[in-house]
PDB file of C-alpha atoms and ligand atoms in Angstrom:
ATOM      1  CA  UNK A  22     -23.141  18.340  31.852  1.00  0.00           C
ATOM      2  CA  UNK A  23     -22.006  16.608  28.813  1.00  0.00           C
ATOM      3  CA  UNK A  24     -24.773  15.592  26.407  1.00  0.00           C
ATOM      4  CA  UNK A  25     -25.307  11.838  25.584  1.00  0.00           C
ATOM      5  CA  UNK A  26     -27.046  12.389  22.404  1.00  0.00           C
ATOM      6  CA  UNK A  27     -27.582  15.380  19.947  1.00  0.00           C
ATOM      7  CA  UNK A  28     -23.847  15.674  19.890  1.00  0.00           C
ATOM      8  CA  UNK A  29     -21.910  17.309  16.956  1.00  0.00           C
ATOM      9  CA  UNK A  30     -19.756  14.427  15.469  1.00  0.00           C
ATOM     10  CA  UNK A  31     -17.403  14.605  12.555  1.00  0.00           C
ATOM     11  CA  UNK A  32     -16.322  11.183  11.043  1.00  0.00           C
ATOM     12  CA  UNK A  33     -13.396  11.613   8.568  1.00  0.00           C
ATOM     13  CA  UNK A  34     -13.597   8.640   6.214  1.00  0.00           C
ATOM     14  CA  UNK A  35     -17.184   7.431   6.774  1.00  0.00           C
ATOM     15  CA  UNK A  36     -18.346   6.057   3.359  1.00  0.00           C
ATOM     16  CA  UNK A  37     -17.419   2.368   3.824  1.00  0.00           C
ATOM     17  CA  UNK A  38     -16.361  -0.287   6.239  1.00  0.00           C
ATOM     18  CA  UNK A  39     -15.451   0.765   9.842  1.00  0.00           C
ATOM     19  CA  UNK A  40     -16.201   4.380   9.246  1.00  0.00           C
ATOM     20  CA  UNK A  41     -19.568   3.684   7.780  1.00  0.00           C
ATOM     21  CA  UNK A  42     -20.475   1.524  10.937  1.00  0.00           C
ATOM     22  CA  UNK A  43     -19.258   4.501  13.130  1.00  0.00           C
ATOM     23  CA  UNK A  44     -21.497   7.008  11.212  1.00  0.00           C
ATOM     24  CA  UNK A  45     -24.411   4.654  11.741  1.00  0.00           C
ATOM     25  CA  UNK A  46     -23.910   4.070  15.401  1.00  0.00           C
ATOM     26  CA  UNK A  47     -23.785   7.795  16.256  1.00  0.00           C
ATOM     27  CA  UNK A  48     -26.686   8.546  13.938  1.00  0.00           C
ATOM     28  CA  UNK A  49     -28.829   5.846  15.564  1.00  0.00           C
ATOM     29  CA  UNK A  50     -28.162   7.511  18.977  1.00  0.00           C
ATOM     30  CA  UNK A  51     -29.634  10.817  17.702  1.00  0.00           C
ATOM     31  CA  UNK A  52     -26.268  12.639  17.280  1.00  0.00           C
ATOM     32  CA  UNK A  53     -25.742  15.180  14.443  1.00  0.00           C
ATOM     33  CA  UNK A  54     -23.183  13.482  12.161  1.00  0.00           C
ATOM     34  CA  UNK A  55     -21.125  14.991   9.457  1.00  0.00           C
ATOM     35  CA  UNK A  56     -18.815  12.571   7.577  1.00  0.00           C
ATOM     36  CA  UNK A  57     -16.502  12.604   4.609  1.00  0.00           C
ATOM     37  CA  UNK A  58     -15.788  10.342   1.720  1.00  0.00           C
ATOM     38  CA  UNK A  59     -13.014  10.580  -0.978  1.00  0.00           C
ATOM     39  CA  UNK A  60     -14.311   8.508  -3.816  1.00  0.00           C
ATOM     40  CA  UNK A  61     -17.506   6.660  -2.716  1.00  0.00           C
ATOM     41  CA  UNK A  62     -19.954   9.364  -3.547  1.00  0.00           C
ATOM     42  CA  UNK A  63     -23.004   7.221  -4.336  1.00  0.00           C
ATOM     43  CA  UNK A  64     -22.430   5.076  -1.180  1.00  0.00           C
ATOM     44  CA  UNK A  65     -22.004   8.260   0.829  1.00  0.00           C
ATOM     45  CA  UNK A  66     -25.056   9.891  -0.321  1.00  0.00           C
ATOM     46  CA  UNK A  67     -27.102   6.859   0.314  1.00  0.00           C
ATOM     47  CA  UNK A  68     -25.740   6.571   3.973  1.00  0.00           C
ATOM     48  CA  UNK A  69     -26.519  10.181   4.438  1.00  0.00           C
ATOM     49  CA  UNK A  70     -30.079  10.002   3.258  1.00  0.00           C
ATOM     50  CA  UNK A  71     -30.628   6.769   5.349  1.00  0.00           C
ATOM     51  CA  UNK A  72     -29.148   8.084   8.570  1.00  0.00           C
ATOM     52  CA  UNK A  73     -30.058  11.939   8.161  1.00  0.00           C
ATOM     53  CA  UNK A  74     -26.433  12.724   8.373  1.00  0.00           C
ATOM     54  CA  UNK A  75     -24.369  14.937   6.045  1.00  0.00           C
ATOM     55  CA  UNK A  76     -21.764  13.716   3.562  1.00  0.00           C
ATOM     56  CA  UNK A  77     -18.938  16.110   2.499  1.00  0.00           C
ATOM     57  CA  UNK A  78     -16.422  15.106  -0.233  1.00  0.00           C
ATOM     58  CA  UNK A  79     -12.722  15.511   1.100  1.00  0.00           C
ATOM     59  CA  UNK A  80      -9.350  13.885   0.410  1.00  0.00           C
ATOM     60  CA  UNK A  81      -7.820  14.149   3.753  1.00  0.00           C
ATOM     61  CA  UNK A  82      -4.375  14.386   2.233  1.00  0.00           C
ATOM     62  CA  UNK A  83      -5.269  17.832   1.186  1.00  0.00           C
ATOM     63  CA  UNK A  84      -4.180  19.850   4.342  1.00  0.00           C
ATOM     64  CA  UNK A  85      -6.081  23.047   3.587  1.00  0.00           C
ATOM     65  CA  UNK A  86      -9.189  21.227   2.551  1.00  0.00           C
ATOM     66  CA  UNK A  87      -9.046  19.051   5.690  1.00  0.00           C
ATOM     67  CA  UNK A  88      -8.719  22.216   7.918  1.00  0.00           C
ATOM     68  CA  UNK A  89     -11.616  23.735   6.171  1.00  0.00           C
ATOM     69  CA  UNK A  90     -13.870  20.652   6.485  1.00  0.00           C
ATOM     70  CA  UNK A  91     -13.089  20.286  10.248  1.00  0.00           C
ATOM     71  CA  UNK A  92     -13.702  24.021  10.637  1.00  0.00           C
ATOM     72  CA  UNK A  93     -16.976  23.993   8.693  1.00  0.00           C
ATOM     73  CA  UNK A  94     -18.247  21.038  10.870  1.00  0.00           C
ATOM     74  CA  UNK A  95     -18.362  23.616  13.658  1.00  0.00           C
ATOM     75  CA  UNK A  96     -18.032  23.270  17.431  1.00  0.00           C
ATOM     76  CA  UNK A  97     -17.529  19.477  17.707  1.00  0.00           C
ATOM     77  CA  UNK A  98     -18.154  17.104  20.611  1.00  0.00           C
ATOM     78  CA  UNK A  99     -16.650  14.128  18.960  1.00  0.00           C
ATOM     79  CA  UNK A 100     -13.964  13.904  16.121  1.00  0.00           C
ATOM     80  CA  UNK A 101     -13.398  10.426  14.708  1.00  0.00           C
ATOM     81  CA  UNK A 102     -10.420  10.040  12.258  1.00  0.00           C
ATOM     82  CA  UNK A 103     -11.061   6.817  10.449  1.00  0.00           C
ATOM     83  CA  UNK A 104      -9.694   7.143   6.890  1.00  0.00           C
ATOM     84  CA  UNK A 105      -6.657   4.899   6.243  1.00  0.00           C
ATOM     85  CA  UNK A 106      -4.575   3.397   3.423  1.00  0.00           C
ATOM     86  CA  UNK A 107      -2.858   0.111   3.217  1.00  0.00           C
ATOM     87  CA  UNK A 108       0.149  -0.547   1.056  1.00  0.00           C
ATOM     88  CA  UNK A 109       1.313  -4.307   0.795  1.00  0.00           C
ATOM     89  CA  UNK A 110       4.557  -5.600  -0.715  1.00  0.00           C
ATOM     90  CA  UNK A 111       8.245  -5.744  -0.518  1.00  0.00           C
ATOM     91  CA  UNK A 112       9.662  -2.367   0.783  1.00  0.00           C
ATOM     92  CA  UNK A 113      12.353  -2.546  -1.939  1.00  0.00           C
ATOM     93  CA  UNK A 114       9.606  -2.507  -4.639  1.00  0.00           C
ATOM     94  CA  UNK A 115       6.908  -0.180  -3.404  1.00  0.00           C
ATOM     95  CA  UNK A 116       7.197   3.266  -5.050  1.00  0.00           C
ATOM     96  CA  UNK A 117       8.174   5.977  -2.658  1.00  0.00           C
ATOM     97  CA  UNK A 118       5.331   8.086  -3.665  1.00  0.00           C
ATOM     98  CA  UNK A 119       2.933   5.421  -2.551  1.00  0.00           C
ATOM     99  CA  UNK A 120       4.573   5.257   0.912  1.00  0.00           C
ATOM    100  CA  UNK A 121       4.506   9.063   1.263  1.00  0.00           C
ATOM    101  CA  UNK A 122       0.857   9.082   0.497  1.00  0.00           C
ATOM    102  CA  UNK A 123       0.237   6.463   3.087  1.00  0.00           C
ATOM    103  CA  UNK A 124       2.056   8.434   5.676  1.00  0.00           C
ATOM    104  CA  UNK A 125       0.120  11.559   4.669  1.00  0.00           C
ATOM    105  CA  UNK A 126      -3.190   9.920   4.980  1.00  0.00           C
ATOM    106  CA  UNK A 127      -2.467   7.717   8.073  1.00  0.00           C
ATOM    107  CA  UNK A 128      -0.185  10.082  10.113  1.00  0.00           C
ATOM    108  CA  UNK A 129      -0.187  13.599   8.963  1.00  0.00           C
ATOM    109  CA  UNK A 130      -4.011  13.940   8.367  1.00  0.00           C
ATOM    110  CA  UNK A 131      -5.136  12.769  11.745  1.00  0.00           C
ATOM    111  CA  UNK A 132      -2.612  14.939  13.452  1.00  0.00           C
ATOM    112  CA  UNK A 133      -3.755  18.064  11.693  1.00  0.00           C
ATOM    113  CA  UNK A 134      -7.463  17.051  11.969  1.00  0.00           C
ATOM    114  CA  UNK A 135      -7.163  16.578  15.667  1.00  0.00           C
ATOM    115  CA  UNK A 136      -5.369  19.915  16.111  1.00  0.00           C
ATOM    116  CA  UNK A 137      -7.933  21.786  13.952  1.00  0.00           C
ATOM    117  CA  UNK A 138     -10.826  20.256  15.779  1.00  0.00           C
ATOM    118  CA  UNK A 139      -9.324  21.200  19.175  1.00  0.00           C
ATOM    119  CA  UNK A 140      -9.309  24.909  18.265  1.00  0.00           C
ATOM    120  CA  UNK A 141     -13.136  24.979  18.722  1.00  0.00           C
ATOM    121  CA  UNK A 142     -14.110  21.828  20.281  1.00  0.00           C
ATOM    122  CA  UNK A 143     -16.359  21.834  23.381  1.00  0.00           C
ATOM    123  CA  UNK A 144     -14.813  21.163  26.766  1.00  0.00           C
ATOM    124  CA  UNK A 145     -15.101  17.315  27.409  1.00  0.00           C
ATOM    125  CA  UNK A 146     -14.863  16.625  23.675  1.00  0.00           C
ATOM    126  CA  UNK A 147     -13.471  13.405  22.270  1.00  0.00           C
ATOM    127  CA  UNK A 148     -10.802  12.839  19.661  1.00  0.00           C
ATOM    128  CA  UNK A 149     -10.702   9.241  18.436  1.00  0.00           C
ATOM    129  CA  UNK A 150      -8.246   8.009  15.780  1.00  0.00           C
ATOM    130  CA  UNK A 151      -8.562   4.560  14.355  1.00  0.00           C
ATOM    131  CA  UNK A 152      -5.161   2.699  14.484  1.00  0.00           C
ATOM    132  CA  UNK A 153      -4.512  -0.900  14.179  1.00  0.00           C
ATOM    133  CA  UNK A 154      -3.357  -3.839  16.537  1.00  0.00           C
ATOM    134  CA  UNK A 155      -0.430  -3.766  13.824  1.00  0.00           C
ATOM    135  CA  UNK A 156       1.178  -0.998  15.964  1.00  0.00           C
ATOM    136  CA  UNK A 157       1.795  -3.620  18.564  1.00  0.00           C
ATOM    137  CA  UNK A 158       2.189  -6.860  16.571  1.00  0.00           C
ATOM    138  CA  UNK A 159       3.257  -7.187  13.000  1.00  0.00           C
ATOM    139  CA  UNK A 160       3.508 -10.798  12.460  1.00  0.00           C
ATOM    140  CA  UNK A 161       3.442 -10.628   8.567  1.00  0.00           C
ATOM    141  CA  UNK A 162       5.838  -9.461   5.877  1.00  0.00           C
ATOM    142  CA  UNK A 163       5.171  -6.599   3.442  1.00  0.00           C
ATOM    143  CA  UNK A 164       3.280  -4.287   5.718  1.00  0.00           C
ATOM    144  CA  UNK A 165       5.906  -2.164   7.471  1.00  0.00           C
ATOM    145  CA  UNK A 166       4.890   1.222   6.132  1.00  0.00           C
ATOM    146  CA  UNK A 167       1.369   0.424   7.534  1.00  0.00           C
ATOM    147  CA  UNK A 168       2.561  -0.682  10.936  1.00  0.00           C
ATOM    148  CA  UNK A 169       4.903   2.384  11.047  1.00  0.00           C
ATOM    149  CA  UNK A 170       1.979   4.667  10.473  1.00  0.00           C
ATOM    150  CA  UNK A 171      -0.261   2.947  13.065  1.00  0.00           C
ATOM    151  CA  UNK A 172       2.457   3.017  15.776  1.00  0.00           C
ATOM    152  CA  UNK A 173       2.899   6.786  15.233  1.00  0.00           C
ATOM    153  CA  UNK A 174      -0.614   7.136  16.332  1.00  0.00           C
ATOM    154  CA  UNK A 175       0.238   5.922  19.741  1.00  0.00           C
ATOM    155  CA  UNK A 176       2.739   8.705  20.318  1.00  0.00           C
ATOM    156  CA  UNK A 177       0.284  11.067  18.809  1.00  0.00           C
ATOM    157  CA  UNK A 178      -2.578  10.510  21.133  1.00  0.00           C
ATOM    158  CA  UNK A 179      -0.224  10.517  24.293  1.00  0.00           C
ATOM    159  CA  UNK A 180       0.954  13.978  23.266  1.00  0.00           C
ATOM    160  CA  UNK A 181      -2.167  15.501  22.200  1.00  0.00           C
ATOM    161  CA  UNK A 182      -3.870  14.024  25.401  1.00  0.00           C
ATOM    162  CA  UNK A 183      -1.518  16.219  27.355  1.00  0.00           C
ATOM    163  CA  UNK A 184      -2.000  19.249  25.204  1.00  0.00           C
ATOM    164  CA  UNK A 185      -5.741  19.286  25.329  1.00  0.00           C
ATOM    165  CA  UNK A 186      -6.302  17.816  28.961  1.00  0.00           C
ATOM    166  CA  UNK A 187      -6.897  21.101  30.494  1.00  0.00           C
ATOM    167  CA  UNK A 188     -10.053  21.258  28.588  1.00  0.00           C
ATOM    168  CA  UNK A 189     -11.053  17.668  29.573  1.00  0.00           C
ATOM    169  CA  UNK A 190     -10.731  16.666  25.802  1.00  0.00           C
ATOM    170  CA  UNK A 191      -9.715  13.106  25.578  1.00  0.00           C
ATOM    171  CA  UNK A 192      -7.523  11.800  22.706  1.00  0.00           C
ATOM    172  CA  UNK A 193      -7.266   8.037  22.088  1.00  0.00           C
ATOM    173  CA  UNK A 194      -6.602   5.412  19.497  1.00  0.00           C
ATOM    174  CA  UNK A 195      -8.953   2.497  18.841  1.00  0.00           C
ATOM    175  CA  UNK A 196      -6.933  -0.381  17.437  1.00  0.00           C
ATOM    176  CA  UNK A 197      -8.952  -3.023  15.588  1.00  0.00           C
ATOM    177  CA  UNK A 198      -7.659  -6.422  14.552  1.00  0.00           C
ATOM    178  CA  UNK A 199      -8.871  -8.033  11.347  1.00  0.00           C
ATOM    179  CA  UNK A 200     -12.228  -6.516  10.712  1.00  0.00           C
ATOM    180  CA  UNK A 201     -14.371  -7.422   7.638  1.00  0.00           C
ATOM    181  CA  UNK A 202     -14.260  -4.534   5.257  1.00  0.00           C
ATOM    182  CA  UNK A 203     -13.279  -3.913   1.630  1.00  0.00           C
ATOM    183  CA  UNK A 204      -9.544  -3.417   2.905  1.00  0.00           C
ATOM    184  CA  UNK A 205      -9.763  -6.781   4.675  1.00  0.00           C
ATOM    185  CA  UNK A 206     -12.498  -9.045   3.559  1.00  0.00           C
ATOM    186  CA  UNK A 207     -13.316 -12.011   5.939  1.00  0.00           C
ATOM    187  CA  UNK A 208     -12.954 -14.376   2.947  1.00  0.00           C
ATOM    188  CA  UNK A 209      -9.772 -12.663   1.449  1.00  0.00           C
ATOM    189  CA  UNK A 210      -6.714 -14.834   0.622  1.00  0.00           C
ATOM    190  CA  UNK A 211      -4.870 -14.055   4.056  1.00  0.00           C
ATOM    191  CA  UNK A 212      -7.855 -14.804   6.249  1.00  0.00           C
ATOM    192  CA  UNK A 213      -6.602 -18.242   7.466  1.00  0.00           C
ATOM    193  CA  UNK A 214      -3.140 -16.823   8.287  1.00  0.00           C
ATOM    194  CA  UNK A 215      -4.744 -13.895  10.283  1.00  0.00           C
ATOM    195  CA  UNK A 216      -7.104 -16.054  12.058  1.00  0.00           C
ATOM    196  CA  UNK A 217      -4.046 -18.224  13.181  1.00  0.00           C
ATOM    197  CA  UNK A 218      -2.828 -15.342  15.124  1.00  0.00           C
ATOM    198  CA  UNK A 219      -6.137 -14.864  16.967  1.00  0.00           C
ATOM    199  CA  UNK A 220      -7.701 -16.293  20.081  1.00  0.00           C
ATOM    200  CA  UNK A 221     -11.209 -15.834  18.687  1.00  0.00           C
ATOM    201  CA  UNK A 222     -10.631 -16.914  15.028  1.00  0.00           C
ATOM    202  CA  UNK A 223     -12.861 -14.694  12.937  1.00  0.00           C
ATOM    203  CA  UNK A 224     -12.943 -11.225  11.451  1.00  0.00           C
ATOM    204  CA  UNK A 225     -14.632  -8.539  13.578  1.00  0.00           C
ATOM    205  CA  UNK A 226     -17.763  -6.876  12.251  1.00  0.00           C
ATOM    206  CA  UNK A 227     -17.339  -3.236  11.567  1.00  0.00           C
ATOM    207  CA  UNK A 228     -20.223  -2.584  14.047  1.00  0.00           C
ATOM    208  CA  UNK A 229     -18.261  -4.243  16.881  1.00  0.00           C
ATOM    209  CA  UNK A 230     -15.406  -1.740  16.363  1.00  0.00           C
ATOM    210  CA  UNK A 231     -17.946   1.174  16.137  1.00  0.00           C
ATOM    211  CA  UNK A 232     -19.363   0.030  19.529  1.00  0.00           C
ATOM    212  CA  UNK A 233     -15.921   0.581  21.129  1.00  0.00           C
ATOM    213  CA  UNK A 234     -15.577   4.023  19.477  1.00  0.00           C
ATOM    214  CA  UNK A 235     -19.043   4.939  20.716  1.00  0.00           C
ATOM    215  CA  UNK A 236     -18.145   4.047  24.232  1.00  0.00           C
ATOM    216  CA  UNK A 237     -14.896   5.938  24.140  1.00  0.00           C
ATOM    217  CA  UNK A 238     -17.122   8.952  23.089  1.00  0.00           C
ATOM    218  CA  UNK A 239     -19.370   8.427  26.106  1.00  0.00           C
ATOM    219  CA  UNK A 240     -19.431  10.374  29.288  1.00  0.00           C
ATOM    220  CA  UNK A 241     -18.334   7.002  31.091  1.00  0.00           C
ATOM    221  CA  UNK A 242     -14.967   7.202  29.303  1.00  0.00           C
ATOM    222  CA  UNK A 243     -14.008  10.671  30.697  1.00  0.00           C
ATOM    223  CA  UNK A 244     -10.896   9.377  32.272  1.00  0.00           C
ATOM    224  CA  UNK A 245      -9.644   7.309  29.317  1.00  0.00           C
ATOM    225  CA  UNK A 246      -7.132   9.414  27.514  1.00  0.00           C
ATOM    226  CA  UNK A 247      -3.773   9.216  25.865  1.00  0.00           C
ATOM    227  CA  UNK A 248      -4.163   5.489  25.458  1.00  0.00           C
ATOM    228  CA  UNK A 249      -4.709   2.761  22.828  1.00  0.00           C
ATOM    229  CA  UNK A 250      -7.900   0.634  23.118  1.00  0.00           C
ATOM    230  CA  UNK A 251      -7.491  -2.705  21.211  1.00  0.00           C
ATOM    231  CA  UNK A 252     -10.370  -4.842  19.815  1.00  0.00           C
ATOM    232  CA  UNK A 253      -8.584  -7.601  18.070  1.00  0.00           C
ATOM    233  CA  UNK A 254      -9.923 -11.027  19.018  1.00  0.00           C
ATOM    234  CA  UNK A 255      -6.507 -11.653  20.771  1.00  0.00           C
ATOM    235  CA  UNK A 256      -4.385 -11.071  17.566  1.00  0.00           C
ATOM    236  CA  UNK A 257      -1.898  -9.057  19.725  1.00  0.00           C
ATOM    237  CA  UNK A 258      -2.048 -11.391  22.716  1.00  0.00           C
TER     238      UNK A 258
HETATM  239  P1  NDP B 328     -11.941   0.700   3.832  1.00  0.00           P
HETATM  240  O1  NDP B 328     -10.826   0.655   2.888  1.00  0.00           O
HETATM  241  O2  NDP B 328     -12.986  -0.403   3.835  1.00  0.00           O
HETATM  242  O3  NDP B 328     -12.467   2.151   3.983  1.00  0.00           O
HETATM  243  C1  NDP B 328     -11.551   3.197   4.060  1.00  0.00           C
HETATM  244  C2  NDP B 328     -12.411   4.519   4.272  1.00  0.00           C
HETATM  245  O4  NDP B 328     -11.437   5.610   4.288  1.00  0.00           O
HETATM  246  C3  NDP B 328     -13.429   4.807   3.140  1.00  0.00           C
HETATM  247  O5  NDP B 328     -14.608   5.254   3.827  1.00  0.00           O
HETATM  248  C4  NDP B 328     -12.517   5.711   2.210  1.00  0.00           C
HETATM  249  O6  NDP B 328     -13.423   6.638   1.491  1.00  0.00           O
HETATM  250  C5  NDP B 328     -11.872   6.497   3.243  1.00  0.00           C
HETATM  251  N1  NDP B 328     -10.659   7.079   2.739  1.00  0.00           N
HETATM  252  C6  NDP B 328      -9.592   6.522   2.188  1.00  0.00           C
HETATM  253  N2  NDP B 328      -8.615   7.430   1.842  1.00  0.00           N
HETATM  254  C7  NDP B 328      -9.097   8.553   2.042  1.00  0.00           C
HETATM  255  C8  NDP B 328      -8.595   9.950   1.787  1.00  0.00           C
HETATM  256  N3  NDP B 328      -7.443  10.099   1.213  1.00  0.00           N
HETATM  257  N4  NDP B 328      -9.511  10.919   2.163  1.00  0.00           N
HETATM  258  C9  NDP B 328     -10.759  10.752   2.719  1.00  0.00           C
HETATM  259  N5  NDP B 328     -11.258   9.543   2.998  1.00  0.00           N
HETATM  260  C10 NDP B 328     -10.446   8.351   2.630  1.00  0.00           C
HETATM  261  O7  NDP B 328     -11.107   0.442   5.133  1.00  0.00           O
HETATM  262  P2  NDP B 328     -11.498   0.008   6.704  1.00  0.00           P
HETATM  263  O8  NDP B 328     -12.939   0.207   6.933  1.00  0.00           O
HETATM  264  O9  NDP B 328     -11.145  -1.525   6.750  1.00  0.00           O
HETATM  265  O10 NDP B 328     -10.512   0.737   7.632  1.00  0.00           O
HETATM  266  C11 NDP B 328     -10.827   1.857   8.228  1.00  0.00           C
HETATM  267  C12 NDP B 328      -9.742   2.187   9.300  1.00  0.00           C
HETATM  268  O11 NDP B 328      -9.484   1.028  10.076  1.00  0.00           O
HETATM  269  C13 NDP B 328      -8.372   2.493   8.563  1.00  0.00           C
HETATM  270  O12 NDP B 328      -7.708   3.573   9.268  1.00  0.00           O
HETATM  271  C14 NDP B 328      -7.784   1.091   8.718  1.00  0.00           C
HETATM  272  O13 NDP B 328      -6.219   1.282   8.613  1.00  0.00           O
HETATM  273  C15 NDP B 328      -8.104   0.622  10.029  1.00  0.00           C
HETATM  274  N6  NDP B 328      -7.989  -0.821  10.314  1.00  0.00           N
HETATM  275  C16 NDP B 328      -8.745  -1.735   9.606  1.00  0.00           C
HETATM  276  C17 NDP B 328      -8.686  -2.919   9.767  1.00  0.00           C
HETATM  277  C18 NDP B 328      -9.329  -4.151   9.019  1.00  0.00           C
HETATM  278  O14 NDP B 328      -8.960  -5.196   9.192  1.00  0.00           O
HETATM  279  N7  NDP B 328     -10.336  -3.758   8.135  1.00  0.00           N
HETATM  280  C19 NDP B 328      -7.788  -3.484  10.813  1.00  0.00           C
HETATM  281  C20 NDP B 328      -7.107  -2.457  11.513  1.00  0.00           C
HETATM  282  C21 NDP B 328      -7.212  -1.147  11.364  1.00  0.00           C
HETATM  283  P3  NDP B 328     -13.770   6.365  -0.019  1.00  0.00           P
HETATM  284  O15 NDP B 328     -14.471   5.174  -0.065  1.00  0.00           O
HETATM  285  O16 NDP B 328     -14.601   7.461  -0.391  1.00  0.00           O
HETATM  286  O17 NDP B 328     -12.486   6.470  -0.734  1.00  0.00           O
END
């Protein structure tokens, strides 16, 4: 039977925001958590010490290093791909290199991470990618590359769910709406505009998103696969 604690969990992008909350949620449950950071070394080391998890430095856009980090995390029960970039502005002005980097981190990296994890994942494993409600609703200007990247994840999880279903591995995308992090602070300049699109007019706490991820990773969610689970205060409604 599948374990409900003591699982081997890898969180790619776990040093801040939603990823940090996910690391804390699994660690509190008694799972063995390895997580990566790109820049926030001090923060990552503090989280690792506090939660008895392991922090590994990794830029997920480096495909060889990414494959290596996933392989080194061992036979996983749960892979969470959380790292993500935002680029805002007029598409006529944003440098192409910036857009390519966004697509690499937000689309290519979760694909390769999922495939690499599946090579040695336990039967009944969980692959969870953090997308965005912007895959379904993009009611603002200047974020088209971001919404493109998050929409791609919906196709990704549908296909990979088929590919790995014979081993009862589930593949899903969790789609937050506005969530209070460095990327989208609850008191940022656009908060009133964003709350205007919502039924529940506040940013989510990162821990609320982590709770949904934790549930998707549970045994109860064994039949949830190839789908998007949205947690957005009604932003997409
Ligand atoms: P933050 O910007 O607060 O944190 C981003 C995290 O990703 C950090 O831990 C960062 O590590 C890591 N990261 C970024 N780039 C890389 C990279 N190249 N390699 C490895 N790690 C990297 O973001 P959030 O917590 O807000 O967002 C997390 C996810 O949730 C993203 O995919 C985002 O698109 C999505 N999301 C967020 C929403 C929001 O309102 N906040 C809404 C919908 C979706 P480091 O600090 O070391 O650089």
